[in-house]
Coordinates of N, CA and C in Angstrom, one line a residue:
M1 N 106.8 128.5 -83.8 CA 106.2 129.5 -84.7 C 105.4 128.9 -85.9
F2 N 105.9 127.7 -86.3 CA 105.3 127.1 -87.5 C 103.9 126.6 -87.2
N3 N 103.6 126.2 -85.9 CA 102.3 125.7 -85.5 C 101.4 126.8 -85.0
L4 N 101.9 128.0 -85.0 CA 101.1 129.1 -84.4 C 99.8 129.4 -85.3
Q5 N 98.7 129.4 -84.6 CA 97.4 129.7 -85.3 C 96.8 130.9 -84.7
P6 N 97.1 132.1 -85.2 CA 96.6 133.3 -84.6 C 95.1 133.4 -84.9
K7 N 94.4 134.0 -84.0 CA 93.0 134.3 -84.2 C 92.8 135.8 -84.5
I8 N 92.5 136.0 -85.8 CA 92.4 137.4 -86.3 C 91.0 137.6 -86.7
Y9 N 90.4 138.7 -86.2 CA 89.0 139.1 -86.4 C 89.0 140.4 -87.2
L10 N 88.0 140.4 -88.2 CA 87.7 141.5 -89.0 C 86.2 141.8 -88.9
K11 N 85.9 142.9 -88.3 CA 84.5 143.3 -88.1 C 83.7 142.2 -87.3
G12 N 84.4 141.6 -86.4 CA 83.7 140.6 -85.5 C 83.7 139.2 -86.1
K13 N 84.2 139.0 -87.3 CA 84.3 137.7 -87.9 C 85.7 137.1 -87.9
L14 N 85.8 135.9 -87.5 CA 87.1 135.2 -87.5 C 87.6 135.0 -88.9
L15 N 88.8 135.5 -89.2 CA 89.4 135.2 -90.5 C 90.1 133.9 -90.6
E16 N 90.0 133.2 -91.7 CA 90.6 131.9 -91.8 C 92.1 132.1 -92.1
T17 N 92.9 131.3 -91.5 CA 94.4 131.3 -91.7 C 94.8 130.0 -92.4
T18 N 95.8 130.1 -93.2 CA 96.3 129.0 -94.0 C 97.8 129.0 -94.1
K19 N 98.4 127.9 -94.2 CA 99.9 127.8 -94.2 C 100.4 128.1 -95.6
S20 N 99.5 128.0 -96.6 CA 99.9 128.2 -98.0 C 98.9 129.2 -98.7
P21 N 99.0 130.5 -98.4 CA 98.0 131.4 -99.0 C 98.4 131.6 -100.5
T22 N 97.3 132.0 -101.2 CA 97.5 132.3 -102.6 C 97.3 133.8 -102.8
Y23 N 98.3 134.4 -103.4 CA 98.3 135.9 -103.6 C 98.5 136.2 -105.1
L24 N 97.5 136.8 -105.7 CA 97.6 137.0 -107.2 C 97.9 135.8 -108.0
G25 N 97.4 134.7 -107.6 CA 97.6 133.4 -108.3 C 98.9 132.7 -108.0
F26 N 99.7 133.3 -107.1 CA 101.0 132.6 -106.7 C 100.8 132.0 -105.3
T27 N 101.0 130.7 -105.2 CA 100.8 130.1 -103.9 C 102.1 130.1 -103.1
L28 N 102.1 130.7 -102.0 CA 103.2 130.9 -101.1 C 103.3 129.6 -100.2
D29 N 104.5 129.2 -99.9 CA 104.7 128.1 -99.0 C 105.8 128.4 -97.9
T30 N 105.8 127.7 -96.9 CA 106.7 127.9 -95.8 C 108.1 127.5 -96.1
E31 N 108.3 126.6 -97.0 CA 109.7 126.2 -97.4 C 110.4 127.1 -98.3
I32 N 109.7 128.1 -98.9 CA 110.2 129.1 -99.8 C 110.9 128.4 -101.0
N33 N 110.4 127.3 -101.5 CA 111.0 126.6 -102.7 C 110.0 126.6 -103.8
C34 N 108.8 127.2 -103.6 CA 107.7 127.3 -104.6 C 107.2 125.9 -105.0
G35 N 107.4 124.9 -104.2 CA 106.9 123.6 -104.5 C 105.4 123.5 -104.7
K36 N 104.6 124.1 -103.8 CA 103.2 124.1 -103.9 C 102.7 124.8 -105.1
H37 N 103.3 126.0 -105.4 CA 102.9 126.7 -106.6 C 103.2 125.9 -107.9
I38 N 104.3 125.3 -108.0 CA 104.7 124.5 -109.2 C 103.7 123.3 -109.3
A39 N 103.4 122.7 -108.2 CA 102.5 121.6 -108.2 C 101.1 122.0 -108.7
K40 N 100.7 123.2 -108.4 CA 99.4 123.7 -108.9 C 99.5 124.0 -110.4
L41 N 100.7 124.5 -110.8 CA 100.9 124.8 -112.2 C 100.9 123.5 -113.0
V42 N 101.5 122.5 -112.5 CA 101.6 121.2 -113.2 C 100.2 120.6 -113.3
E43 N 99.5 120.6 -112.3 CA 98.1 120.1 -112.3 C 97.2 120.8 -113.3
K44 N 97.3 122.1 -113.3 CA 96.5 122.9 -114.2 C 97.0 122.7 -115.7
G45 N 98.3 122.6 -115.9 CA 98.8 122.3 -117.2 C 98.4 120.9 -117.7
R46 N 98.4 119.9 -116.9 CA 98.0 118.6 -117.2 C 96.5 118.5 -117.6
K47 N 95.7 119.3 -116.9 CA 94.3 119.4 -117.2 C 94.1 120.0 -118.6
R48 N 94.9 121.0 -118.9 CA 94.8 121.7 -120.2 C 95.3 120.9 -121.4
L49 N 96.1 119.8 -121.1 CA 96.5 118.9 -122.1 C 95.4 118.1 -122.7
Q50 N 94.3 117.9 -122.0 CA 93.2 117.1 -122.4 C 92.6 117.6 -123.8
P51 N 92.3 118.9 -123.8 CA 91.7 119.4 -125.1 C 92.7 119.2 -126.3
L52 N 94.0 119.4 -126.0 CA 95.0 119.2 -127.0 C 95.0 117.8 -127.5
K53 N 94.9 116.8 -126.6 CA 94.8 115.4 -127.0 C 93.5 115.2 -127.9
L54 N 92.4 115.8 -127.5 CA 91.2 115.6 -128.2 C 91.2 116.1 -129.6
I55 N 91.9 117.2 -129.9 CA 91.9 117.8 -131.3 C 93.0 117.2 -132.1
S56 N 93.9 116.4 -131.5 CA 95.0 115.8 -132.3 C 94.5 114.4 -132.7
G57 N 95.1 114.0 -133.8 CA 94.8 112.6 -134.3 C 95.7 112.4 -135.5
R58 N 96.1 111.2 -135.7 CA 97.0 111.0 -136.8 C 96.3 111.1 -138.2
D59 N 95.1 110.7 -138.3 CA 94.5 110.7 -139.6 C 93.5 111.8 -139.8
W60 N 92.9 112.3 -138.7 CA 91.8 113.2 -138.8 C 92.0 114.5 -138.1
G61 N 92.9 114.6 -137.2 CA 93.0 115.7 -136.2 C 93.6 117.0 -136.8
A62 N 93.8 118.0 -136.0 CA 94.4 119.2 -136.4 C 95.9 119.0 -136.7
N63 N 96.4 119.9 -137.6 CA 97.8 119.7 -138.0 C 98.7 120.2 -136.9
S64 N 100.0 120.0 -137.0 CA 100.9 120.3 -135.9 C 101.0 121.9 -135.7
G65 N 100.8 122.7 -136.7 CA 100.9 124.1 -136.5 C 99.7 124.6 -135.6
T66 N 98.5 124.0 -135.8 CA 97.4 124.4 -135.0 C 97.6 123.9 -133.6
L67 N 98.1 122.7 -133.4 CA 98.3 122.2 -132.1 C 99.4 123.0 -131.3
R68 N 100.4 123.4 -132.1 CA 101.5 124.2 -131.4 C 100.9 125.6 -131.0
M69 N 100.1 126.2 -131.8 CA 99.5 127.4 -131.5 C 98.5 127.3 -130.3
T70 N 97.8 126.2 -130.3 CA 96.9 125.9 -129.1 C 97.7 125.8 -127.9
Y71 N 98.8 125.1 -127.9 CA 99.7 124.9 -126.8 C 100.3 126.3 -126.3
T72 N 100.8 127.1 -127.2 CA 101.4 128.3 -126.8 C 100.3 129.3 -126.3
A73 N 99.1 129.2 -126.7 CA 98.0 130.1 -126.3 C 97.4 129.7 -125.0
L74 N 97.2 128.4 -124.8 CA 96.4 127.9 -123.6 C 97.2 127.3 -122.5
I75 N 98.3 126.6 -122.8 CA 99.0 125.8 -121.8 C 100.3 126.5 -121.4
R76 N 101.1 127.0 -122.3 CA 102.4 127.6 -121.9 C 102.3 128.8 -121.0
P77 N 101.3 129.7 -121.1 CA 101.2 130.8 -120.2 C 100.9 130.3 -118.7
V78 N 100.2 129.2 -118.6 CA 99.9 128.6 -117.3 C 101.2 128.1 -116.7
L79 N 102.0 127.4 -117.5 CA 103.3 126.9 -117.0 C 104.3 128.0 -116.6
E80 N 104.2 129.1 -117.3 CA 105.2 130.2 -117.1 C 104.9 131.2 -116.0
Y81 N 103.7 131.0 -115.4 CA 103.3 132.0 -114.4 C 104.1 131.8 -113.1
G82 N 105.1 132.6 -112.9 CA 105.9 132.5 -111.7 C 107.0 131.4 -111.7
Y83 N 107.3 130.9 -112.8 CA 108.3 129.8 -112.9 C 109.7 130.3 -112.8
Q84 N 109.9 131.6 -112.9 CA 111.3 132.1 -112.8 C 112.0 131.9 -111.5
V85 N 111.2 131.8 -110.4 CA 111.8 131.7 -109.1 C 111.9 130.2 -108.7
A86 N 111.5 129.3 -109.5 CA 111.5 127.9 -109.2 C 112.9 127.3 -109.2
S87 N 113.1 126.3 -108.4 CA 114.3 125.5 -108.4 C 114.4 124.6 -109.6
Q88 N 115.5 124.1 -109.9 CA 115.7 123.2 -111.1 C 114.8 122.0 -111.0
T89 N 114.7 121.4 -109.8 CA 113.9 120.3 -109.6 C 112.4 120.6 -109.9
N90 N 111.9 121.7 -109.5 CA 110.5 122.1 -109.8 C 110.4 122.4 -111.2
L91 N 111.4 123.0 -111.8 CA 111.4 123.4 -113.2 C 111.3 122.1 -114.1
N92 N 111.9 121.1 -113.7 CA 111.9 119.8 -114.4 C 110.4 119.3 -114.4
K93 N 109.7 119.5 -113.4 CA 108.3 119.1 -113.4 C 107.5 119.8 -114.5
L94 N 107.7 121.1 -114.6 CA 107.1 121.9 -115.7 C 107.6 121.4 -117.1
E95 N 108.8 121.1 -117.2 CA 109.4 120.6 -118.4 C 108.7 119.4 -118.9
R96 N 108.4 118.5 -118.0 CA 107.7 117.2 -118.3 C 106.3 117.5 -118.9
V97 N 105.6 118.5 -118.4 CA 104.3 118.8 -119.0 C 104.5 119.4 -120.4
Q98 N 105.5 120.2 -120.6 CA 105.8 120.7 -121.9 C 106.2 119.6 -122.9
L99 N 107.0 118.7 -122.4 CA 107.4 117.5 -123.2 C 106.2 116.7 -123.6
S100 N 105.2 116.5 -122.7 CA 104.0 115.8 -123.0 C 103.2 116.5 -124.1
A101 N 103.2 117.8 -124.0 CA 102.5 118.6 -125.1 C 103.2 118.5 -126.4
A102 N 104.6 118.5 -126.4 CA 105.4 118.4 -127.6 C 105.1 117.0 -128.2
R103 N 105.0 116.0 -127.4 CA 104.7 114.6 -128.0 C 103.3 114.6 -128.6
I104 N 102.4 115.3 -128.0 CA 101.1 115.3 -128.6 C 101.1 116.1 -130.0
I105 N 101.9 117.2 -130.0 CA 102.0 118.0 -131.2 C 102.6 117.3 -132.3
T106 N 103.7 116.6 -132.0 CA 104.5 115.9 -133.1 C 104.0 114.5 -133.4
G107 N 103.3 113.9 -132.4 CA 102.9 112.5 -132.6 C 104.0 111.5 -132.3
L108 N 105.1 111.9 -131.8 CA 106.3 111.1 -131.5 C 106.0 110.3 -130.2
R109 N 106.6 109.1 -130.1 CA 106.5 108.3 -129.0 C 107.4 108.6 -127.8
S110 N 107.2 108.0 -126.7 CA 107.9 108.4 -125.5 C 109.4 107.9 -125.6
C111 N 109.7 107.0 -126.5 CA 111.1 106.5 -126.6 C 112.0 107.5 -127.4
C112 N 111.4 108.4 -128.0 CA 112.1 109.4 -128.8 C 112.8 110.4 -127.8
P113 N 114.0 110.8 -128.0 CA 114.7 111.7 -127.1 C 114.0 113.1 -127.0
K114 N 114.2 113.6 -125.8 CA 113.5 114.9 -125.5 C 113.9 116.0 -126.4
A115 N 115.2 116.1 -126.7 CA 115.7 117.2 -127.5 C 115.1 117.2 -128.9
I116 N 114.9 116.0 -129.5 CA 114.4 115.8 -130.8 C 112.9 116.2 -130.8
V117 N 112.2 115.7 -129.8 CA 110.7 116.1 -129.7 C 110.5 117.6 -129.6
L118 N 111.3 118.3 -128.8 CA 111.1 119.7 -128.7 C 111.5 120.4 -130.0
Y119 N 112.6 119.9 -130.6 CA 113.0 120.5 -131.9 C 111.9 120.3 -133.0
E120 N 111.3 119.1 -133.1 CA 110.3 118.9 -134.0 C 109.0 119.7 -133.8
A121 N 108.7 119.9 -132.5 CA 107.6 120.7 -132.1 C 107.9 122.2 -132.2
D122 N 109.1 122.6 -132.4 CA 109.6 124.0 -132.5 C 109.3 124.7 -131.2
L123 N 109.7 124.1 -130.1 CA 109.5 124.7 -128.7 C 110.9 124.7 -128.0
Q124 N 111.1 125.8 -127.3 CA 112.3 126.0 -126.5 C 112.1 125.3 -125.1
P125 N 113.1 124.7 -124.5 CA 112.9 124.3 -123.1 C 112.6 125.5 -122.2
L126 N 111.9 125.3 -121.2 CA 111.4 126.4 -120.3 C 112.6 127.0 -119.7
S127 N 113.7 126.2 -119.3 CA 114.9 126.8 -118.7 C 115.6 127.8 -119.6
M128 N 115.5 127.5 -120.9 CA 116.1 128.4 -121.9 C 115.3 129.7 -122.1
R129 N 114.0 129.5 -122.0 CA 113.1 130.7 -122.1 C 113.2 131.6 -120.9
I130 N 113.6 131.1 -119.7 CA 113.8 132.0 -118.6 C 114.9 132.9 -118.9
R131 N 116.0 132.4 -119.4 CA 117.2 133.2 -119.7 C 116.9 134.2 -120.8
T132 N 116.2 133.8 -121.8 CA 115.9 134.7 -122.9 C 115.0 135.8 -122.5
N133 N 113.9 135.5 -121.8 CA 113.0 136.5 -121.3 C 113.6 137.4 -120.3
S134 N 114.4 136.9 -119.4 CA 115.0 137.8 -118.3 C 116.0 138.7 -119.0
G135 N 116.7 138.2 -120.0 CA 117.6 139.1 -120.7 C 117.0 140.2 -121.4
K136 N 115.8 140.0 -122.0 CA 115.0 141.0 -122.7 C 114.5 142.0 -121.6
Y137 N 114.1 141.5 -120.5 CA 113.6 142.3 -119.4 C 114.7 143.3 -118.8
I138 N 115.9 142.7 -118.6 CA 117.0 143.5 -118.1 C 117.4 144.5 -119.1
A139 N 117.5 144.2 -120.4 CA 117.8 145.2 -121.4 C 116.8 146.3 -121.4
K140 N 115.5 146.0 -121.3 CA 114.5 147.0 -121.3 C 114.7 147.9 -120.0
L141 N 114.9 147.3 -118.9 CA 115.2 148.1 -117.7 C 116.4 149.0 -117.8
Q142 N 117.4 148.5 -118.4 CA 118.6 149.4 -118.6 C 118.3 150.5 -119.5
S143 N 117.4 150.4 -120.4 CA 117.1 151.5 -121.4 C 116.3 152.6 -120.7
L144 N 115.7 152.3 -119.5 CA 114.9 153.3 -118.8 C 115.8 154.4 -118.2
G145 N 117.0 154.1 -117.9 CA 117.9 155.0 -117.3 C 117.7 155.1 -115.8
S146 N 118.2 156.1 -115.2 CA 118.2 156.2 -113.7 C 116.9 156.7 -113.1
Y147 N 115.8 156.9 -114.0 CA 114.5 157.3 -113.5 C 113.8 156.2 -112.8
N148 N 114.0 155.0 -113.2 CA 113.4 153.8 -112.6 C 114.3 153.2 -111.5
R149 N 113.7 152.9 -110.3 CA 114.5 152.4 -109.2 C 115.2 151.1 -109.6
T150 N 114.5 150.2 -110.2 CA 115.1 148.9 -110.6 C 116.2 149.1 -111.6
S151 N 115.9 150.0 -112.6 CA 116.9 150.2 -113.6 C 118.2 150.9 -113.0
K152 N 118.0 151.8 -112.0 CA 119.1 152.4 -111.4 C 119.9 151.4 -110.6
F153 N 119.3 150.4 -110.0 CA 120.0 149.3 -109.3 C 120.9 148.5 -110.3
I154 N 120.3 148.2 -111.4 CA 121.0 147.3 -112.4 C 122.2 148.1 -113.0
L155 N 122.0 149.4 -113.2 CA 123.0 150.2 -113.8 C 124.2 150.4 -112.8
Q156 N 123.9 150.5 -111.5 CA 124.9 150.7 -110.5 C 125.5 149.4 -109.9
W157 N 125.0 148.3 -110.4 CA 125.4 147.0 -109.8 C 126.8 146.6 -110.3
T158 N 127.6 146.2 -109.4 CA 129.0 145.7 -109.8 C 129.1 144.2 -109.6
S159 N 130.0 143.6 -110.3 CA 130.1 142.2 -110.3 C 130.6 141.6 -109.0
N160 N 131.1 142.4 -108.1 CA 131.6 141.8 -106.9 C 130.4 141.7 -105.8
Q161 N 129.2 142.2 -106.1 CA 128.1 142.1 -105.2 C 127.6 140.6 -105.4
R162 N 127.1 140.1 -104.3 CA 126.7 138.7 -104.3 C 125.2 138.6 -104.7
L163 N 125.0 137.7 -105.6 CA 123.6 137.3 -106.1 C 123.6 135.8 -106.1
K164 N 122.4 135.3 -106.2 CA 122.2 133.8 -106.3 C 122.8 133.5 -107.7
K165 N 123.4 132.3 -107.8 CA 124.1 131.8 -109.0 C 123.2 131.9 -110.2
D166 N 122.0 131.4 -110.2 CA 121.1 131.3 -111.4 C 120.1 132.4 -111.4
S167 N 120.2 133.5 -110.6 CA 119.2 134.5 -110.7 C 119.3 135.3 -112.0
P168 N 118.2 135.9 -112.5 CA 118.2 136.5 -113.8 C 119.3 137.6 -113.8
V169 N 119.5 138.4 -112.8 CA 120.5 139.5 -112.8 C 121.9 138.8 -112.8
G170 N 122.0 137.7 -112.0 CA 123.3 137.0 -111.9 C 123.7 136.4 -113.3
V171 N 122.7 135.9 -114.0 CA 123.0 135.4 -115.4 C 123.5 136.4 -116.3
M172 N 122.8 137.6 -116.2 CA 123.2 138.7 -117.1 C 124.6 139.3 -116.8

């Protein structure tokens, strides 16, 4: 089935098939581990680090507040698009891009520990942001009551039902 190449026609034209289609900016892959999507996010994030490097400088560049605001406006949204379903290994790849941005913001060297660099840049690790944002989302859903299907599921969910260990609902 993996090597199956169906020939699908639309109005007499052959449609192109691909193993990794992109739907609404999310790249699907056959392994279902989001590796291709995360790789695209990392590539796009690394490209967006270049302008951050250009406007930073020890003696003449923008201050750390401006650099942080630039990162949160231009780079972090790219890194956070669909990262909630990523495995820890793939999430670490995104964390490295954020760490590079934090080093640019603070001007600290690579020998400085990761926790200190993120603290000085006033940035949360992406894994912590997942839990924070999913907690807010679930609280918002619970406030909708039984009118919303997802809210109804969360309100009726019992702890003996199986969920993935690190899923947002499982964490809550």
